[in-house]
Short mmCIF file of the C-alpha atoms (twelve columns), coordinates in Angstrom:
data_MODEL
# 
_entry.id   MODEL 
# 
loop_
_atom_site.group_PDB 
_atom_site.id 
_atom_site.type_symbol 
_atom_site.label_atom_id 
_atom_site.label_alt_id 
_atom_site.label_comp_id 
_atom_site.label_asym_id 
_atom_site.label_seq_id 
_atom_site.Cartn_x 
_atom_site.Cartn_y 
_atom_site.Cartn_z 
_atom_site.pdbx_PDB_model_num 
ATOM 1   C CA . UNK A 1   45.353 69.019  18.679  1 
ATOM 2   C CA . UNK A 2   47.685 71.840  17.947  1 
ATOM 3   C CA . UNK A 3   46.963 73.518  14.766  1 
ATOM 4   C CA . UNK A 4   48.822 74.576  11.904  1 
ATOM 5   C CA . UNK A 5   48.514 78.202  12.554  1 
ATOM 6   C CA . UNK A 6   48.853 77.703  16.595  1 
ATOM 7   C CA . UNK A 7   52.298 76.086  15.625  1 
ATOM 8   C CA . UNK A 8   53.526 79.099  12.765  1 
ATOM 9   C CA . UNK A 9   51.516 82.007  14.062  1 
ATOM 10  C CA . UNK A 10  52.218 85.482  11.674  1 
ATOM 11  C CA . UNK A 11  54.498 84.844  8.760   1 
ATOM 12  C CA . UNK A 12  56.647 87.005  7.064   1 
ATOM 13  C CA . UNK A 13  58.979 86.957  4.042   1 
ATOM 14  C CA . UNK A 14  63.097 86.267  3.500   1 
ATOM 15  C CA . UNK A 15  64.567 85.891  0.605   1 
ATOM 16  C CA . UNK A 16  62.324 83.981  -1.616  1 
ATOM 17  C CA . UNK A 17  61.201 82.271  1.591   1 
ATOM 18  C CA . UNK A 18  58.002 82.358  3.652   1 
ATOM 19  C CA . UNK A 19  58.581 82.162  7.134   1 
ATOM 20  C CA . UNK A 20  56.652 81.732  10.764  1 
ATOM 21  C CA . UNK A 21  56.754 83.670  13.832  1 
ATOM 22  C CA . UNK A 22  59.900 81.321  14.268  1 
ATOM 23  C CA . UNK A 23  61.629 82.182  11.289  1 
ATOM 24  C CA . UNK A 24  61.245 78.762  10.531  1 
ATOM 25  C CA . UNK A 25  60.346 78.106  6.580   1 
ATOM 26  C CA . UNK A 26  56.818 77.089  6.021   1 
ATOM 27  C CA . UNK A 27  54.701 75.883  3.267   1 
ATOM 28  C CA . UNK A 28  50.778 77.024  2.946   1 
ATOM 29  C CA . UNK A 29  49.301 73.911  1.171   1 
ATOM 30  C CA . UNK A 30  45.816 73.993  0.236   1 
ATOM 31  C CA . UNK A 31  42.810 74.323  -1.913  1 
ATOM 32  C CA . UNK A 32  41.022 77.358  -3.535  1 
ATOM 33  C CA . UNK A 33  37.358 77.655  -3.910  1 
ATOM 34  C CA . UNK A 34  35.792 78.285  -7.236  1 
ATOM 35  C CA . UNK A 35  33.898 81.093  -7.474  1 
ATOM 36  C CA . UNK A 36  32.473 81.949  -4.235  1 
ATOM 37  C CA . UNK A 37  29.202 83.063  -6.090  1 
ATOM 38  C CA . UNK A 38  28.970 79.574  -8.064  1 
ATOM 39  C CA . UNK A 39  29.774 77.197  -5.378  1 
ATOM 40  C CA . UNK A 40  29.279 78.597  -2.010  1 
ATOM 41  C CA . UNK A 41  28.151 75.571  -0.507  1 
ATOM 42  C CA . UNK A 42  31.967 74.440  0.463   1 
ATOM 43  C CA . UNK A 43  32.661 76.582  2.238   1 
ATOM 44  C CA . UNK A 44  31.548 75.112  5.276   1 
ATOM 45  C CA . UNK A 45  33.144 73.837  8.593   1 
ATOM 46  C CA . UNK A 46  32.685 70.130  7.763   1 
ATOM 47  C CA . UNK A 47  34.503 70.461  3.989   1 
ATOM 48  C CA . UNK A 48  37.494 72.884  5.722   1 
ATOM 49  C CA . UNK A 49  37.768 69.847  8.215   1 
ATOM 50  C CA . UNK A 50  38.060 67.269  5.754   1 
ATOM 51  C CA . UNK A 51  40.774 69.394  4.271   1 
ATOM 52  C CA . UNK A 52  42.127 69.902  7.348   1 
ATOM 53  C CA . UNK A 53  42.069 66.741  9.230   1 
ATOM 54  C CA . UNK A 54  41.957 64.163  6.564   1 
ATOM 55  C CA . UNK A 55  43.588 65.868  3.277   1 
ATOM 56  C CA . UNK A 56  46.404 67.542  5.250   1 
ATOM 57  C CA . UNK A 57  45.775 71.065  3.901   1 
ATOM 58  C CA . UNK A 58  46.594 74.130  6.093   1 
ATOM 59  C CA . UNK A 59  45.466 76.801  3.421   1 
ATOM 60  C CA . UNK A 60  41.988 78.104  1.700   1 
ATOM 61  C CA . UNK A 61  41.773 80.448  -0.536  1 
ATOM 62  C CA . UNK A 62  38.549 82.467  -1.185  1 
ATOM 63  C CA . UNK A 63  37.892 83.377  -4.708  1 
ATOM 64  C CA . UNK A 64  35.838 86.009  -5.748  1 
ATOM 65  C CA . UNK A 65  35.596 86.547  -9.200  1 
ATOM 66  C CA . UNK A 66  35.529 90.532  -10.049 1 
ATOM 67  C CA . UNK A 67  33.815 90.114  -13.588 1 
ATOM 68  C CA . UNK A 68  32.525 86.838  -14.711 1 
ATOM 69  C CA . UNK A 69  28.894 85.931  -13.903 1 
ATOM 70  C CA . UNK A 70  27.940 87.126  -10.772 1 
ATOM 71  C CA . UNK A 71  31.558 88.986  -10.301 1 
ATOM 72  C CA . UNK A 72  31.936 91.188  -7.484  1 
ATOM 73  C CA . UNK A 73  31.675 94.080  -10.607 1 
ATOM 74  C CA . UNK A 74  29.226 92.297  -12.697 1 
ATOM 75  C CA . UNK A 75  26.024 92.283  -10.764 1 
ATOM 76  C CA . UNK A 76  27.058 89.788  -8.385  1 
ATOM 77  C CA . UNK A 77  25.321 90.153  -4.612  1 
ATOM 78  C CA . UNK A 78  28.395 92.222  -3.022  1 
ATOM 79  C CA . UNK A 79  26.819 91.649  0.493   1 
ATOM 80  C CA . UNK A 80  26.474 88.253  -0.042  1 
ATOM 81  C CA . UNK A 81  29.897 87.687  -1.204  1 
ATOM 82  C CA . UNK A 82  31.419 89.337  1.051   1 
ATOM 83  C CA . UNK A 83  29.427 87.460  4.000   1 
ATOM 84  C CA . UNK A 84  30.927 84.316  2.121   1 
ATOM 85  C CA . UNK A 85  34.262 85.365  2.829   1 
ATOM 86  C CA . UNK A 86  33.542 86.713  6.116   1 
ATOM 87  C CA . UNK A 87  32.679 82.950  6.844   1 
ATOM 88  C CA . UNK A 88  35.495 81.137  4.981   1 
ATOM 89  C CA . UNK A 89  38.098 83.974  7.648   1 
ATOM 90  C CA . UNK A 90  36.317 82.671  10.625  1 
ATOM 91  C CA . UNK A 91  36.124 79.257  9.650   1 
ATOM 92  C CA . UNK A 92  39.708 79.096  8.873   1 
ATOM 93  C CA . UNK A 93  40.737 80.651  12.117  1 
ATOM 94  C CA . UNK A 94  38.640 78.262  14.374  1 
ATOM 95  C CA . UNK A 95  40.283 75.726  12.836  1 
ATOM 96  C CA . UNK A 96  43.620 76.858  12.981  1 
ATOM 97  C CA . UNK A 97  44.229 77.230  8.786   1 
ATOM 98  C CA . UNK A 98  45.326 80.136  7.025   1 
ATOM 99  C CA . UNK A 99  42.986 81.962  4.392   1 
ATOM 100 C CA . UNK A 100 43.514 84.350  1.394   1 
ATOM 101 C CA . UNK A 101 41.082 86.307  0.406   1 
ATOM 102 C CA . UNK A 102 41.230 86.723  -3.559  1 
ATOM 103 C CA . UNK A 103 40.369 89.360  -5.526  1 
ATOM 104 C CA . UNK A 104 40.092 87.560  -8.734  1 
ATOM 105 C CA . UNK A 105 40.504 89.084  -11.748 1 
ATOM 106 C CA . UNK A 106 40.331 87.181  -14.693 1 
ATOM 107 C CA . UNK A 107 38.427 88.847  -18.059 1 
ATOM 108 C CA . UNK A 108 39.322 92.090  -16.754 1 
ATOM 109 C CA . UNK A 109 42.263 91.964  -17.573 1 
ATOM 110 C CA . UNK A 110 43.995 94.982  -16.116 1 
ATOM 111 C CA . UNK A 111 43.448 95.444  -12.555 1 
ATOM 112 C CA . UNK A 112 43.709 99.048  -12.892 1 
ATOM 113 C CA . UNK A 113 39.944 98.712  -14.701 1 
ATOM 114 C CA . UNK A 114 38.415 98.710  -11.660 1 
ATOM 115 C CA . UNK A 115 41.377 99.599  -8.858  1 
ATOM 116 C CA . UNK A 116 38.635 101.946 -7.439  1 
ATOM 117 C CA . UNK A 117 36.869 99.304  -5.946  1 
ATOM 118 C CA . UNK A 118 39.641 96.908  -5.395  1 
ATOM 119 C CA . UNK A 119 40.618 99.776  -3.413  1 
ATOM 120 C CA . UNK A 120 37.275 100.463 -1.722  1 
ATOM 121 C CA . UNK A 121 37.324 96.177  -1.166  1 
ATOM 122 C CA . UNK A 122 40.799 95.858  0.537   1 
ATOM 123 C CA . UNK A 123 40.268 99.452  2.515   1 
ATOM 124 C CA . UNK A 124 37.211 97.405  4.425   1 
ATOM 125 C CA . UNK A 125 38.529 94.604  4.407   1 
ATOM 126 C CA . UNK A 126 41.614 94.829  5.877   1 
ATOM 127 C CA . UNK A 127 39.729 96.873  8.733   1 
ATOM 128 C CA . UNK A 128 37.760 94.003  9.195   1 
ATOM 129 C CA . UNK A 129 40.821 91.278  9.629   1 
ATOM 130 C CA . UNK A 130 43.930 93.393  9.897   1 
ATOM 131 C CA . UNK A 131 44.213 91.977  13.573  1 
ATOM 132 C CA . UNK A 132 43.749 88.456  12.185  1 
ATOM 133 C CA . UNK A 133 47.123 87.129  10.580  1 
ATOM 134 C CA . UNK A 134 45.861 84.352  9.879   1 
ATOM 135 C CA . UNK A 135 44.755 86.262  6.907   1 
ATOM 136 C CA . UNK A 136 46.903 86.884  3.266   1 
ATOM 137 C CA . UNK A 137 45.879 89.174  0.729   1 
ATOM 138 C CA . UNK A 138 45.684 88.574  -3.270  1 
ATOM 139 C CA . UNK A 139 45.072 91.399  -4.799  1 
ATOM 140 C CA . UNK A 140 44.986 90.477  -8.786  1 
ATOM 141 C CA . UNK A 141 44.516 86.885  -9.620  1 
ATOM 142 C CA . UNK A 142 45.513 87.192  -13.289 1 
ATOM 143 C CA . UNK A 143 46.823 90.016  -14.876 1 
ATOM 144 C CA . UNK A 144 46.337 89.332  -18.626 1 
ATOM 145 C CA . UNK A 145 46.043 91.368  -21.853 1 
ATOM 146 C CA . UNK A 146 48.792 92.420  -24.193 1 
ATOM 147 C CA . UNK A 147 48.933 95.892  -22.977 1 
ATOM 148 C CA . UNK A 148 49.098 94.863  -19.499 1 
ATOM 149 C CA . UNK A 149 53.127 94.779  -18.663 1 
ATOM 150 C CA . UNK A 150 54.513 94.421  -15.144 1 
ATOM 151 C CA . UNK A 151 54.814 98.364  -14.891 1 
ATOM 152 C CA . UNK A 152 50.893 98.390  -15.565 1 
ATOM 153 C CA . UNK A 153 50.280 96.016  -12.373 1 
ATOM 154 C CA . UNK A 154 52.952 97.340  -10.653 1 
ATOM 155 C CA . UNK A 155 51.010 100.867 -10.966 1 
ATOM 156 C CA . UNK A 156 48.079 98.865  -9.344  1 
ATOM 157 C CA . UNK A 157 50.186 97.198  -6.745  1 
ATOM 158 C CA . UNK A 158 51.308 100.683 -5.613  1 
ATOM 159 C CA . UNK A 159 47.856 101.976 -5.135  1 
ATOM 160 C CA . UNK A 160 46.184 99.102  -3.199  1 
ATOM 161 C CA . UNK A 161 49.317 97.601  -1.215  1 
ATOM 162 C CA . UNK A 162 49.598 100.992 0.948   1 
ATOM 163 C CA . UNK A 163 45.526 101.029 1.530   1 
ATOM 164 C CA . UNK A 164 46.014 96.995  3.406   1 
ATOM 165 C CA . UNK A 165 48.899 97.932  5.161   1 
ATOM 166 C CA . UNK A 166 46.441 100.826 6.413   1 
ATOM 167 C CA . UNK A 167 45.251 98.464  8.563   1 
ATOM 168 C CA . UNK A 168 47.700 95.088  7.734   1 
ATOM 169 C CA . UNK A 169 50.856 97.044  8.282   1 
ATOM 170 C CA . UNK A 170 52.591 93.239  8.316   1 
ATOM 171 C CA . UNK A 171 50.448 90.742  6.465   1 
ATOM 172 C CA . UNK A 172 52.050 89.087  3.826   1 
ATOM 173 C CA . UNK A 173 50.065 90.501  0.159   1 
ATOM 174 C CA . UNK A 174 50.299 88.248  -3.078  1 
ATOM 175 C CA . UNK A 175 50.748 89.944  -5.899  1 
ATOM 176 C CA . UNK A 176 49.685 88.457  -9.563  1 
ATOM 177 C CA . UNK A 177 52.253 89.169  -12.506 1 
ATOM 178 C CA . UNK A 178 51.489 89.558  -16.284 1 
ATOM 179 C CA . UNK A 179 50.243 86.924  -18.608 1 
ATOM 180 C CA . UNK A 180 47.647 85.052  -16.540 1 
ATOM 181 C CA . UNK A 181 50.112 85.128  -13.354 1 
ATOM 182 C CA . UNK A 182 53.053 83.362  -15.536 1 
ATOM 183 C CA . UNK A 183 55.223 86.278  -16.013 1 
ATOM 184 C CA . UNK A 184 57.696 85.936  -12.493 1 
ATOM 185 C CA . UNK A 185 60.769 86.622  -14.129 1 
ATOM 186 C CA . UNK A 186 59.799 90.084  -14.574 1 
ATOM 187 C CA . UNK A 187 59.363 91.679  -11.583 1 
ATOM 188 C CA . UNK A 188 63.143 91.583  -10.746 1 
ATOM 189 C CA . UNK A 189 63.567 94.427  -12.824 1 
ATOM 190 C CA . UNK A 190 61.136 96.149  -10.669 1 
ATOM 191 C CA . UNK A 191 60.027 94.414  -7.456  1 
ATOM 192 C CA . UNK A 192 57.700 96.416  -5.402  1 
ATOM 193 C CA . UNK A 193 59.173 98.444  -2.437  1 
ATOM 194 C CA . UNK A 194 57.457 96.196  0.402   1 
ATOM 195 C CA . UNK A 195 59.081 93.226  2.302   1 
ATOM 196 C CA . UNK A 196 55.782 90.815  2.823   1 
ATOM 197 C CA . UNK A 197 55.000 90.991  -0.984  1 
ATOM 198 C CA . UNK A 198 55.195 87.860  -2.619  1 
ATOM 199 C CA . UNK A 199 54.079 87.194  -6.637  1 
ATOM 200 C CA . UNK A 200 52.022 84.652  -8.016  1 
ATOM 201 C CA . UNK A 201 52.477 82.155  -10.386 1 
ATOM 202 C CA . UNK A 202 49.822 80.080  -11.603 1 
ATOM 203 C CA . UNK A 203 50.354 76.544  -13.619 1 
ATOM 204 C CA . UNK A 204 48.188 74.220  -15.718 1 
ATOM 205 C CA . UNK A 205 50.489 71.128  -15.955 1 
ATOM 206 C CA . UNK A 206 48.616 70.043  -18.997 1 
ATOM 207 C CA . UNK A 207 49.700 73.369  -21.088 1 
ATOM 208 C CA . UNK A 208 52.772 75.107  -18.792 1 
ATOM 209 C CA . UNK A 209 56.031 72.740  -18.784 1 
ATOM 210 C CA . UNK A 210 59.388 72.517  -18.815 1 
ATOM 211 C CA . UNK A 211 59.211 76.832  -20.108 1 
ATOM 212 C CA . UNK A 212 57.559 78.063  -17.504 1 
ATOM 213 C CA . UNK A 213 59.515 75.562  -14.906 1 
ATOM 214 C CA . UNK A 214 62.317 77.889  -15.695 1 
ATOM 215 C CA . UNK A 215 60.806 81.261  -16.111 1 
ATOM 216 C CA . UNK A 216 59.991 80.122  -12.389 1 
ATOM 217 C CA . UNK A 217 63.883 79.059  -11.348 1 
ATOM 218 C CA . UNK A 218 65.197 82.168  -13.012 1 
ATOM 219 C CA . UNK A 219 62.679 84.379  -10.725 1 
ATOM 220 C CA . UNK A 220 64.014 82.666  -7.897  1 
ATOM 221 C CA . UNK A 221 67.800 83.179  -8.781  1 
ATOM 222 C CA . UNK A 222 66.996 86.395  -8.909  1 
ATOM 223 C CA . UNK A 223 65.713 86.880  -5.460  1 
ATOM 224 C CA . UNK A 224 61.632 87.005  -6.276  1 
ATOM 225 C CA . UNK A 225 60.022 85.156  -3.910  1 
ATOM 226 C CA . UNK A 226 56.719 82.732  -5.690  1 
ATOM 227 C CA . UNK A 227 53.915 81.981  -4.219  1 
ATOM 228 C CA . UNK A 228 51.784 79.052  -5.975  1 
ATOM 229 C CA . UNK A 229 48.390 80.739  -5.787  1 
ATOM 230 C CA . UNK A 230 46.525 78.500  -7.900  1 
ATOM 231 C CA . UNK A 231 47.424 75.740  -9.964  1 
ATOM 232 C CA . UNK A 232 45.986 72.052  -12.002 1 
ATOM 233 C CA . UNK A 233 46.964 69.071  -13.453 1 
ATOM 234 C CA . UNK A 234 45.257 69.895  -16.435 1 
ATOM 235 C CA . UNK A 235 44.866 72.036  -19.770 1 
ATOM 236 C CA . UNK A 236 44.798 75.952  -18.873 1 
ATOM 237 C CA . UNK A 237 40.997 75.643  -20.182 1 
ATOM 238 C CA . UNK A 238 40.499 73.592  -16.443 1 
ATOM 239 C CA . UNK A 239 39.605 70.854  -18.727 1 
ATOM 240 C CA . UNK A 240 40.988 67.748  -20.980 1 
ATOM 241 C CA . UNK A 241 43.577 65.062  -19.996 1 
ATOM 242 C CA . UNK A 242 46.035 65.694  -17.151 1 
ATOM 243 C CA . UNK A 243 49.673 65.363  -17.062 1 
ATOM 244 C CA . UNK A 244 51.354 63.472  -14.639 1 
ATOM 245 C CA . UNK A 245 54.595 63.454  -15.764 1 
ATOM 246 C CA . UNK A 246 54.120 67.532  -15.948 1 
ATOM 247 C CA . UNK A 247 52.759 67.172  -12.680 1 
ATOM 248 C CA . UNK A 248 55.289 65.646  -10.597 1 
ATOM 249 C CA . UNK A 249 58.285 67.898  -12.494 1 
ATOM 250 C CA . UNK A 250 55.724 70.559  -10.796 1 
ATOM 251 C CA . UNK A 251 55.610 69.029  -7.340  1 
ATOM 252 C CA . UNK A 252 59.251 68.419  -6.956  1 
ATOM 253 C CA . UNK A 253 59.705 72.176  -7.815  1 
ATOM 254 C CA . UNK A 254 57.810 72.992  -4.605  1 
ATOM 255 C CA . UNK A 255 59.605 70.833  -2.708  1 
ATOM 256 C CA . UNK A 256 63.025 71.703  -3.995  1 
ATOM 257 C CA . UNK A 257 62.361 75.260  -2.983  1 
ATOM 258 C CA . UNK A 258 59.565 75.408  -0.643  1 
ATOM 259 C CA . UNK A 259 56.971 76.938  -2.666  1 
ATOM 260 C CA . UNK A 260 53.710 77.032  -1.007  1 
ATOM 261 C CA . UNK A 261 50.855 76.054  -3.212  1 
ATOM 262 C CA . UNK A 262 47.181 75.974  -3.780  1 
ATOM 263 C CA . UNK A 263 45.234 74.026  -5.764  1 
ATOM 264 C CA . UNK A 264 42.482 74.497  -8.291  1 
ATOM 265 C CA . UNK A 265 39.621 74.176  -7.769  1 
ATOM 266 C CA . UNK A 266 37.032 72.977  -4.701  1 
ATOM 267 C CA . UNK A 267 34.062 72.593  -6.666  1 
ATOM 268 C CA . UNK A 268 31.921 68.888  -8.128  1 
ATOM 269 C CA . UNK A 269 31.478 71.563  -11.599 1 
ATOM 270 C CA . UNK A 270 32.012 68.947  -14.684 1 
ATOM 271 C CA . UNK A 271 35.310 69.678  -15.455 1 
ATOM 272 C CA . UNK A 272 38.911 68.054  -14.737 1 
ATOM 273 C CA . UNK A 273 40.308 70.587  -12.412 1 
ATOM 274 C CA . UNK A 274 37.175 70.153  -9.908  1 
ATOM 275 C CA . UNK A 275 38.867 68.187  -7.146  1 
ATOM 276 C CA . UNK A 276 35.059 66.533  -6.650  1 
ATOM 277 C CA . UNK A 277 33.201 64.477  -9.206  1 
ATOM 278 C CA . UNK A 278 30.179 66.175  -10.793 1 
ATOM 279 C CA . UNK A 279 28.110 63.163  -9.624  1 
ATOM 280 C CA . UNK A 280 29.027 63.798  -6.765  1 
ATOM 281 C CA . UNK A 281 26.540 65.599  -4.362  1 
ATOM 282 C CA . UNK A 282 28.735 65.303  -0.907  1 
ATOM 283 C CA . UNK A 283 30.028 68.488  0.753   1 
ATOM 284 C CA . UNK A 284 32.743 67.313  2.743   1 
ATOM 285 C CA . UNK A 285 33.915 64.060  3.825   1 
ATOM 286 C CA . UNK A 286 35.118 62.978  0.747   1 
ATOM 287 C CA . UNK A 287 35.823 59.375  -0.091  1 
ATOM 288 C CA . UNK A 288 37.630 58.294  -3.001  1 
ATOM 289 C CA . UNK A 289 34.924 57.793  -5.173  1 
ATOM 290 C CA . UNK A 290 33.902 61.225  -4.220  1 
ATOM 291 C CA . UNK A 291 36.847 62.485  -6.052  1 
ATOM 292 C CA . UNK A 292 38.133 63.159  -9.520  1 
ATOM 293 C CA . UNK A 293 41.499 61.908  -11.069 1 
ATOM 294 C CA . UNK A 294 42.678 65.306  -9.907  1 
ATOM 295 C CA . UNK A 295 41.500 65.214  -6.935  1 
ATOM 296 C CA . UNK A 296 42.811 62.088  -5.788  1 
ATOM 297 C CA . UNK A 297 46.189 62.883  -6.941  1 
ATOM 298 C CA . UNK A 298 46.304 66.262  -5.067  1 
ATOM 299 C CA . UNK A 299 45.088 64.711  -1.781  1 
ATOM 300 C CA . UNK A 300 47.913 62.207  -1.772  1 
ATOM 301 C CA . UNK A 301 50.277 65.229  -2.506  1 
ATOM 302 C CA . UNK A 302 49.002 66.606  0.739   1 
ATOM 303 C CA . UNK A 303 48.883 63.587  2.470   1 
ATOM 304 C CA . UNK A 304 52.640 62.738  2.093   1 
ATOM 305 C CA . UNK A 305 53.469 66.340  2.650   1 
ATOM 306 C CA . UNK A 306 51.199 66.809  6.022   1 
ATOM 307 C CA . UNK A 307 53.454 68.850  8.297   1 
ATOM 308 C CA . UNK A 308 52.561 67.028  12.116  1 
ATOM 309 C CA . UNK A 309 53.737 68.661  14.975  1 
# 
């Protein structure tokens, strides 16, 4: 079988538009981990297979959570998590998917808190798989915080950016934006001097609508190019009833504009943005009463939008 990344090889940016090696358009589709420290039993071959082979995904991203239990800055086992992503890389690249490796920020707030590290984290890291472009970089999940404008993460953006392409000199680097990744339409005003950036926006169907829709569009017209980083069906709490209707107005976004996205989250925790059921003790190989309501509807997204060769 030829695999996704065999067929695209090193992407780039145009536009608002990810390409391949071809300058054809593609579209990463995939899943995101939970926290790596909470759930690091996916990531294993077997579960990136099943994504692979029988979801249709061609995308995992590895989140590491900075400052929540167990962050990366909170007393969490830095070898360990970093030996976590080490395997989620190699697993992705024997099996021919992409990877990003996440540097998720979330009660921090401003990534310039702890942009020492981040830039200690991305320095070594980049060493390790700048060769590998297979490989995309977030560097700020979610921005947040009043005081925390795009100027404040573009002064963050500035400082790690040049330490990747160090050692990533082309590697396309996601970028989060203000106000829990929602805030696209800013960075127009002030996009970052680097053409393989690209900025996230993140979604809860349940809670971000027809606003946010066009906060997204009017990025676009305006020549930002989105990357969907993370995203539910749900509330923005990861929890409650989902929206379908909200849902599919998201879905035909993507498609309308080839947004690559990457779904929340690939965990069995108790909640309705877990893709697996919390009575559910299977690591891979997932039937349907393996998965949630989520879950099942994101699979059949993938499943109708499996790129063959």
């Amino acid at each position: 079988m030829t695999t996704y990344f065999e067929r695209h090889g090193t992407l780039h940016v145009s536009g608002t538009q990810l390409m391949d090696a071809h300058d054809t358009p593609v579209q990463l589709r995939g899943v995101s981990t939970l926290g790596l420290a909470w759930y690091p039993e996916f990531v294993n071959e077997d579960a990136f297979r099943t994504l692979r082979d029988d979801w249709g995904a061609n995308t995992v991203r590895l989140a590491m959570y900075t400052c929540e239990d167990g962050g990366y800055m909170t007393g969490g086992d830095r070898q360990a998590l970093e030996a976590l992503i080490d395997k989620g890389v190699k697993l992705c690249r024997e099996l021919g998917m992409y990877a990003i490796i996440d540097w998720h920020i979330l009660s921090d707030g401003d990534p310039n808190i702890h942009a020492d590290a981040a830039e200690d984290f991305f320095a070594r890291i980049s060493a390790r798989y700048g060769d590998q472009p297979h490989v995309l970089y977030e560097i700020c999940n979610e921005p947040n915080g009043a005081a925390v404008t795009w100027p404040v993460v573009r002064q963050y953006a500035d400082r790690i950016i040049p330490v990747i392409r160090e050692n990533a000199p082309d590697a396309v680097i996601l970028c989060g934006t203000p106000t829990w990744s929602q805030d696209v339409d800013l960075v127009a005003q002030d996009p970052i001097d680097d053409p393989n950036v690209m900025y996230s926006l993140h979604f809860y169907a349940a809670t971000h609508r027809d606003i946010l829709r066009r906060k997204a569009e009017n990025a676009l017209k305006h020549g930002t190019p989105i990357f969907i980083s993370e995203f539910s069906i749900c509330d923005a709490s990861g929890n409650g009833a989902v929206d379908m209707k909200s849902a599919e107005a998201w879905r035909a976004l993507f498609e309308e504009h080839g947004l690559s996205y990457i779904a929340w989250s690939l965990s069995n925790r108790d909640e309705s943005a877990a893709l697996i059921r919390a009575d559910s003790d299977r690591k891979s190989d997932w039937t349907d009463e393996d998965l949630t309501e989520t879950g099942l509807w994101f699979r059949g997204v993938l499943r109708a939008d499996r790129d063959e060769p």
